[in-house]
């Protein structure tokens, strides 16, 4: 599974994150609490921290 | 519409925005509202679906959800429906699981959770057209075999493709009763689940299903335990030790469920989807522009401004036509009624004057709904929520409050219902409280009337649209601090998570958008034909009676030299003034005097408390009756432009000065004048307390702000 930070909202928060081909809006504070399944066959990119 | 009690019940379940309501409409022939935004459906709706073999079942459309661990009330509706938990309702006999064909893995997580209920299931892979465009090929037979033989059907519900297959698949699922293959839990989790089921069963004396045991073990919220009557003190210890057991086996108990499901779904999906050549979606490219740091907000504002300007200008011509039509009708109907003055006045002033004045705004309302429909169906609405989230979080709400607030510009009632997608009850309450501040379409007529009659002619069309836009912002300006105080100081809302899917952009579908516009217009017109009509007649009667013939004689003898025309107008004005309405308005008028309202406006304001759009038709009645009952040139605007104070310190000066015009619009922008909104607010907040609070707060605020506007502007002009 790939998590990709697409962009930030104009005011800096929330973030638009793409995974599984869908874009989800997520706040920074909550993005930090994501539980990510790190399977061997799925490269993972963590959302860039500002 | 529902089939006989003994009939079979089928539930439509799936992630938000996958096309459940579209499929529901295709299967039942009904027209449920659809839209490209997660959370359009917020309550259950049912209809009858023909399975093609003569068999009929009752189909229920439900709100979308991502997981059975329900958080918001709209999600709880689904959980209740699946467990047959709603009073008087049965557990469904089968589930039609609607998933987005372009996103099987994530969508199948919910399917896999639902499979635990053991119900016969049909898997519908919807939006096949989009999948095809993206070059995805899906082997439905393979998937069906991997999932235990449940029917798997590719559909494009919107195009009506695959619908007969769904009917057949459903008939097959109901007769063969094939459930979807369940997940195989690792030994320790299975053990923990068994422990939980046993403990709960021992404490409550009820048989605990596998699905319930999973909810008890994995969810942090207590809704399942509460439904089963498993008390906190009794469940605390067994749940803690069961979660400990999960943890010891190497899983985080909060994450174990999705991890296990996803791992097995990945295996099941292996080789099912093959990617060919396809067009990459345009969504990312469009988002680069619309969500740009600088351009995004600029475009957002531009879109909103362009919207109001276009509503205003596009509607101008059809409005003029309707006005002409109303005038023409009066010209035809009134003269033959000359021998019956009362009937003539009832028809010309009461019915045509009142209802006509209201109907004139139909074009603007149509365009308003058209625009909101386009915003929603294109996918921009969710982006607007994304852009606005930061601002909203500052006043204690979140981006999800944006959609109820924006659609509040059309009508507060559906907006209040759409607050159900907000998880946190306090944030939902705060949002519901400020939604009525949004400038709904019923406020449009009074702004439009005032702008067209006064602002436009005096200051030009530029100011006219600017004031129009400004009026739509007044409510917002007061909603923000209200929300701030409410969330921070009164309700003390805790910061809540904001997770919202941004759907892909699509060309707005004319059929859906126009249908929605049509439905809203029909509602508007039927309101004109019923509530507004009734209030109009009452207002007319109150301002026509009593009619003492001596009044006319007195005036004639007082003004012996004046032309017959002028005397007639004087007589009419005197009649209105001494009518019940006139007396009542004059009694109450001192309350509104600091706002610059004369007794006729006061009458309008009072009559508008059940429904604010009544103001226009009331002014239509009171001013046209006062103006003389000839059927020609009954233009309300002209009557108002010419209205002057007849007594008091302002005698001789126009009633509708700039100050009074602005004060009147501001009053209507802020005042709580809508019976249905109050009732809906009471229903959604679970009692009359908040509804009454909203009424008192908004009405008081309206009076104060409007008074301030009048007093300041009158001194400046
Ligand atoms: N291209 C395409 N679009 C579809 C199809 N089915 C539905 N849509 C669109 O997808 C969007 C969502 O449809 P809805 O029927 O409202 O979805 P829903 O699952 O009921 O959504 P919620 O009620 O919010 O959970 C709408 O804009 C539909 O027009 C389809 O087969 N193909
Ligand atoms: Mg729906």
mmCIF file of N, CA and C in Angstrom, chain A residues 1 6-27 30 35-39 41-42, chain B residues 100 103 105-106 252 255 259 266 284 287-288 291-293 297 386-387 389-391 393 397-399 496-502:
data_model
loop_
_atom_site.group_PDB
_atom_site.id
_atom_site.type_symbol
_atom_site.label_atom_id
_atom_site.label_comp_id
_atom_site.label_asym_id
_atom_site.label_seq_id
_atom_site.Cartn_x
_atom_site.Cartn_y
_atom_site.Cartn_z
ATOM 1 N N UNK A 1 0.843 -1.204 0.000
ATOM 2 C CA UNK A 1 0.000 0.000 0.000
ATOM 3 C C UNK A 1 0.875 1.250 0.000
ATOM 4 N N UNK A 6 -0.510 14.255 -1.149
ATOM 5 C CA UNK A 6 -0.711 14.949 -2.413
ATOM 6 C C UNK A 6 -0.545 16.435 -2.234
ATOM 7 N N UNK A 7 -1.239 16.971 -1.260
ATOM 8 C CA UNK A 7 -1.111 18.407 -1.038
ATOM 9 C C UNK A 7 -1.672 18.765 0.322
ATOM 10 N N UNK A 8 -1.359 19.988 0.694
ATOM 11 C CA UNK A 8 -1.958 20.527 1.909
ATOM 12 C C UNK A 8 -3.052 21.489 1.501
ATOM 13 N N UNK A 9 -4.004 21.671 2.363
ATOM 14 C CA UNK A 9 -5.034 22.672 2.098
ATOM 15 C C UNK A 9 -4.378 24.047 2.144
ATOM 16 N N UNK A 10 -4.995 25.021 1.499
ATOM 17 C CA UNK A 10 -4.386 26.351 1.430
ATOM 18 C C UNK A 10 -3.958 26.904 2.790
ATOM 19 N N UNK A 11 -4.666 26.557 3.828
ATOM 20 C CA UNK A 11 -4.288 27.090 5.136
ATOM 21 C C UNK A 11 -3.331 26.167 5.884
ATOM 22 N N UNK A 12 -2.765 25.182 5.167
ATOM 23 C CA UNK A 12 -1.739 24.358 5.773
ATOM 24 C C UNK A 12 -2.243 23.059 6.378
ATOM 25 N N UNK A 13 -3.507 22.988 6.651
ATOM 26 C CA UNK A 13 -4.107 21.816 7.252
ATOM 27 C C UNK A 13 -5.536 21.780 6.733
ATOM 28 N N UNK A 14 -6.160 20.697 6.474
ATOM 29 C CA UNK A 14 -5.679 19.313 6.532
ATOM 30 C C UNK A 14 -4.817 18.928 5.327
ATOM 31 N N UNK A 15 -4.453 17.661 5.306
ATOM 32 C CA UNK A 15 -3.672 17.120 4.201
ATOM 33 C C UNK A 15 -4.581 16.287 3.312
ATOM 34 N N UNK A 16 -4.237 16.254 2.032
ATOM 35 C CA UNK A 16 -4.914 15.309 1.152
ATOM 36 C C UNK A 16 -3.954 14.157 0.939
ATOM 37 N N UNK A 17 -4.373 12.971 1.330
ATOM 38 C CA UNK A 17 -3.499 11.810 1.245
ATOM 39 C C UNK A 17 -4.102 10.791 0.313
ATOM 40 N N UNK A 18 -3.280 10.268 -0.570
ATOM 41 C CA UNK A 18 -3.784 9.274 -1.501
ATOM 42 C C UNK A 18 -3.334 7.895 -1.069
ATOM 43 N N UNK A 19 -4.291 6.988 -1.016
ATOM 44 C CA UNK A 19 -3.920 5.591 -0.873
ATOM 45 C C UNK A 19 -4.973 4.761 -1.570
ATOM 46 N N UNK A 20 -4.574 3.607 -2.061
ATOM 47 C CA UNK A 20 -5.495 2.743 -2.788
ATOM 48 C C UNK A 20 -6.275 3.533 -3.844
ATOM 49 N N UNK A 21 -5.654 4.504 -4.449
ATOM 50 C CA UNK A 21 -6.328 5.213 -5.534
ATOM 51 C C UNK A 21 -7.428 6.149 -5.087
ATOM 52 N N UNK A 22 -7.557 6.381 -3.780
ATOM 53 C CA UNK A 22 -8.557 7.342 -3.342
ATOM 54 C C UNK A 22 -7.865 8.446 -2.567
ATOM 55 N N UNK A 23 -8.465 9.601 -2.624
ATOM 56 C CA UNK A 23 -7.887 10.730 -1.910
ATOM 57 C C UNK A 23 -8.737 11.000 -0.679
ATOM 58 N N UNK A 24 -8.060 11.100 0.451
ATOM 59 C CA UNK A 24 -8.772 11.320 1.700
ATOM 60 C C UNK A 24 -8.179 12.545 2.375
ATOM 61 N N UNK A 25 -9.059 13.348 2.926
ATOM 62 C CA UNK A 25 -8.597 14.518 3.654
ATOM 63 C C UNK A 25 -8.391 14.136 5.114
ATOM 64 N N UNK A 26 -7.253 14.529 5.627
ATOM 65 C CA UNK A 26 -6.869 14.098 6.963
ATOM 66 C C UNK A 26 -6.135 15.250 7.637
ATOM 67 N N UNK A 27 -6.398 15.489 8.927
ATOM 68 C CA UNK A 27 -5.673 16.563 9.593
ATOM 69 C C UNK A 27 -4.300 16.076 10.028
ATOM 70 N N UNK A 30 -4.066 14.108 13.148
ATOM 71 C CA UNK A 30 -4.607 12.748 13.076
ATOM 72 C C UNK A 30 -3.758 11.860 12.179
ATOM 73 N N UNK A 35 -2.379 4.065 11.700
ATOM 74 C CA UNK A 35 -1.734 2.769 11.849
ATOM 75 C C UNK A 35 -1.541 2.223 10.455
ATOM 76 N N UNK A 36 -0.314 1.982 10.081
ATOM 77 C CA UNK A 36 -0.043 1.583 8.710
ATOM 78 C C UNK A 36 0.444 0.150 8.674
ATOM 79 N N UNK A 37 -0.150 -0.601 7.761
ATOM 80 C CA UNK A 37 0.229 -1.999 7.612
ATOM 81 C C UNK A 37 1.458 -2.067 6.709
ATOM 82 N N UNK A 38 2.560 -2.433 7.269
ATOM 83 C CA UNK A 38 3.795 -2.477 6.490
ATOM 84 C C UNK A 38 4.017 -3.893 5.974
ATOM 85 N N UNK A 39 3.362 -4.240 4.882
ATOM 86 C CA UNK A 39 3.574 -5.574 4.319
ATOM 87 C C UNK A 39 4.783 -5.510 3.400
ATOM 88 N N UNK A 41 5.288 -6.618 0.482
ATOM 89 C CA UNK A 41 5.082 -6.328 -0.935
ATOM 90 C C UNK A 41 4.582 -4.915 -1.189
ATOM 91 N N UNK A 42 4.362 -4.129 -0.126
ATOM 92 C CA UNK A 42 3.857 -2.775 -0.325
ATOM 93 C C UNK A 42 4.880 -1.768 0.130
ATOM 94 N N UNK B 100 -17.183 0.081 -4.998
ATOM 95 C CA UNK B 100 -16.642 0.864 -6.100
ATOM 96 C C UNK B 100 -15.673 -0.033 -6.869
ATOM 97 N N UNK B 103 -11.967 0.405 -6.836
ATOM 98 C CA UNK B 103 -11.283 0.403 -5.554
ATOM 99 C C UNK B 103 -11.698 -0.786 -4.704
ATOM 100 N N UNK B 105 -10.152 -3.284 -3.081
ATOM 101 C CA UNK B 105 -9.550 -3.697 -1.820
ATOM 102 C C UNK B 105 -10.177 -2.951 -0.640
ATOM 103 N N UNK B 106 -10.169 -1.634 -0.745
ATOM 104 C CA UNK B 106 -10.665 -0.885 0.401
ATOM 105 C C UNK B 106 -12.158 -1.107 0.617
ATOM 106 N N UNK B 252 -1.843 -5.422 17.566
ATOM 107 C CA UNK B 252 -2.449 -4.323 18.309
ATOM 108 C C UNK B 252 -3.961 -4.550 18.260
ATOM 109 N N UNK B 255 -6.009 -2.576 15.908
ATOM 110 C CA UNK B 255 -5.728 -2.660 14.476
ATOM 111 C C UNK B 255 -5.864 -4.078 13.946
ATOM 112 N N UNK B 259 -6.221 -5.471 9.877
ATOM 113 C CA UNK B 259 -5.022 -6.159 9.402
ATOM 114 C C UNK B 259 -5.362 -7.562 8.901
ATOM 115 N N UNK B 266 -6.367 -9.334 0.266
ATOM 116 C CA UNK B 266 -5.318 -9.214 -0.746
ATOM 117 C C UNK B 266 -5.115 -10.534 -1.454
ATOM 118 N N UNK B 284 -6.588 14.420 -10.434
ATOM 119 C CA UNK B 284 -5.365 14.967 -9.850
ATOM 120 C C UNK B 284 -5.007 16.301 -10.490
ATOM 121 N N UNK B 287 -7.359 18.990 -9.349
ATOM 122 C CA UNK B 287 -7.076 19.346 -7.960
ATOM 123 C C UNK B 287 -5.844 20.227 -7.825
ATOM 124 N N UNK B 288 -4.864 19.983 -8.714
ATOM 125 C CA UNK B 288 -3.672 20.831 -8.648
ATOM 126 C C UNK B 288 -4.066 22.300 -8.777
ATOM 127 N N UNK B 291 -7.132 23.143 -5.708
ATOM 128 C CA UNK B 291 -6.681 23.086 -4.317
ATOM 129 C C UNK B 291 -5.324 23.757 -4.150
ATOM 130 N N UNK B 292 -4.935 24.522 -5.141
ATOM 131 C CA UNK B 292 -3.670 25.243 -5.066
ATOM 132 C C UNK B 292 -3.683 26.200 -3.873
ATOM 133 N N UNK B 293 -2.504 26.358 -3.286
ATOM 134 C CA UNK B 293 -2.427 27.173 -2.060
ATOM 135 C C UNK B 293 -2.964 28.574 -2.250
ATOM 136 N N UNK B 297 -8.105 29.165 -2.917
ATOM 137 C CA UNK B 297 -9.056 30.057 -2.242
ATOM 138 C C UNK B 297 -9.581 31.161 -3.156
ATOM 139 N N UNK B 386 -12.654 20.711 2.269
ATOM 140 C CA UNK B 386 -11.210 20.552 2.499
ATOM 141 C C UNK B 386 -10.550 21.910 2.689
ATOM 142 N N UNK B 387 -10.893 22.858 1.808
ATOM 143 C CA UNK B 387 -10.299 24.191 1.888
ATOM 144 C C UNK B 387 -10.717 24.892 3.179
ATOM 145 N N UNK B 389 -11.715 23.582 6.060
ATOM 146 C CA UNK B 389 -11.598 22.871 7.341
ATOM 147 C C UNK B 389 -10.827 23.679 8.386
ATOM 148 N N UNK B 390 -9.724 24.304 7.966
ATOM 149 C CA UNK B 390 -8.901 25.013 8.923
ATOM 150 C C UNK B 390 -9.687 26.141 9.597
ATOM 151 N N UNK B 391 -10.420 26.879 8.769
ATOM 152 C CA UNK B 391 -11.230 27.968 9.314
ATOM 153 C C UNK B 391 -12.282 27.423 10.277
ATOM 154 N N UNK B 393 -12.165 24.612 11.903
ATOM 155 C CA UNK B 393 -11.611 24.019 13.117
ATOM 156 C C UNK B 393 -11.274 25.131 14.095
ATOM 157 N N UNK B 397 -15.471 23.719 14.796
ATOM 158 C CA UNK B 397 -16.194 22.771 13.946
ATOM 159 C C UNK B 397 -15.175 22.092 13.035
ATOM 160 N N UNK B 398 -15.644 21.380 12.030
ATOM 161 C CA UNK B 398 -14.687 20.865 11.060
ATOM 162 C C UNK B 398 -15.257 20.958 9.658
ATOM 163 N N UNK B 399 -14.426 20.578 8.698
ATOM 164 C CA UNK B 399 -14.813 20.722 7.295
ATOM 165 C C UNK B 399 -16.150 20.084 6.981
ATOM 166 N N UNK B 496 -12.141 17.355 17.081
ATOM 167 C CA UNK B 496 -12.530 16.046 16.565
ATOM 168 C C UNK B 496 -11.792 15.752 15.284
ATOM 169 N N UNK B 497 -11.619 14.473 15.026
ATOM 170 C CA UNK B 497 -10.936 14.101 13.788
ATOM 171 C C UNK B 497 -11.765 14.509 12.581
ATOM 172 N N UNK B 498 -11.084 14.761 11.508
ATOM 173 C CA UNK B 498 -11.762 15.130 10.267
ATOM 174 C C UNK B 498 -11.187 14.271 9.160
ATOM 175 N N UNK B 499 -11.944 13.280 8.772
ATOM 176 C CA UNK B 499 -11.504 12.425 7.683
ATOM 177 C C UNK B 499 -12.612 12.434 6.653
ATOM 178 N N UNK B 500 -12.289 12.903 5.471
ATOM 179 C CA UNK B 500 -13.315 13.011 4.442
ATOM 180 C C UNK B 500 -12.722 12.556 3.125
ATOM 181 N N UNK B 501 -13.460 11.695 2.453
ATOM 182 C CA UNK B 501 -12.978 11.245 1.160
ATOM 183 C C UNK B 501 -13.233 12.339 0.126
ATOM 184 N N UNK B 502 -12.249 12.589 -0.696
ATOM 185 C CA UNK B 502 -12.450 13.547 -1.781
ATOM 186 C C UNK B 502 -12.800 12.745 -3.031
#
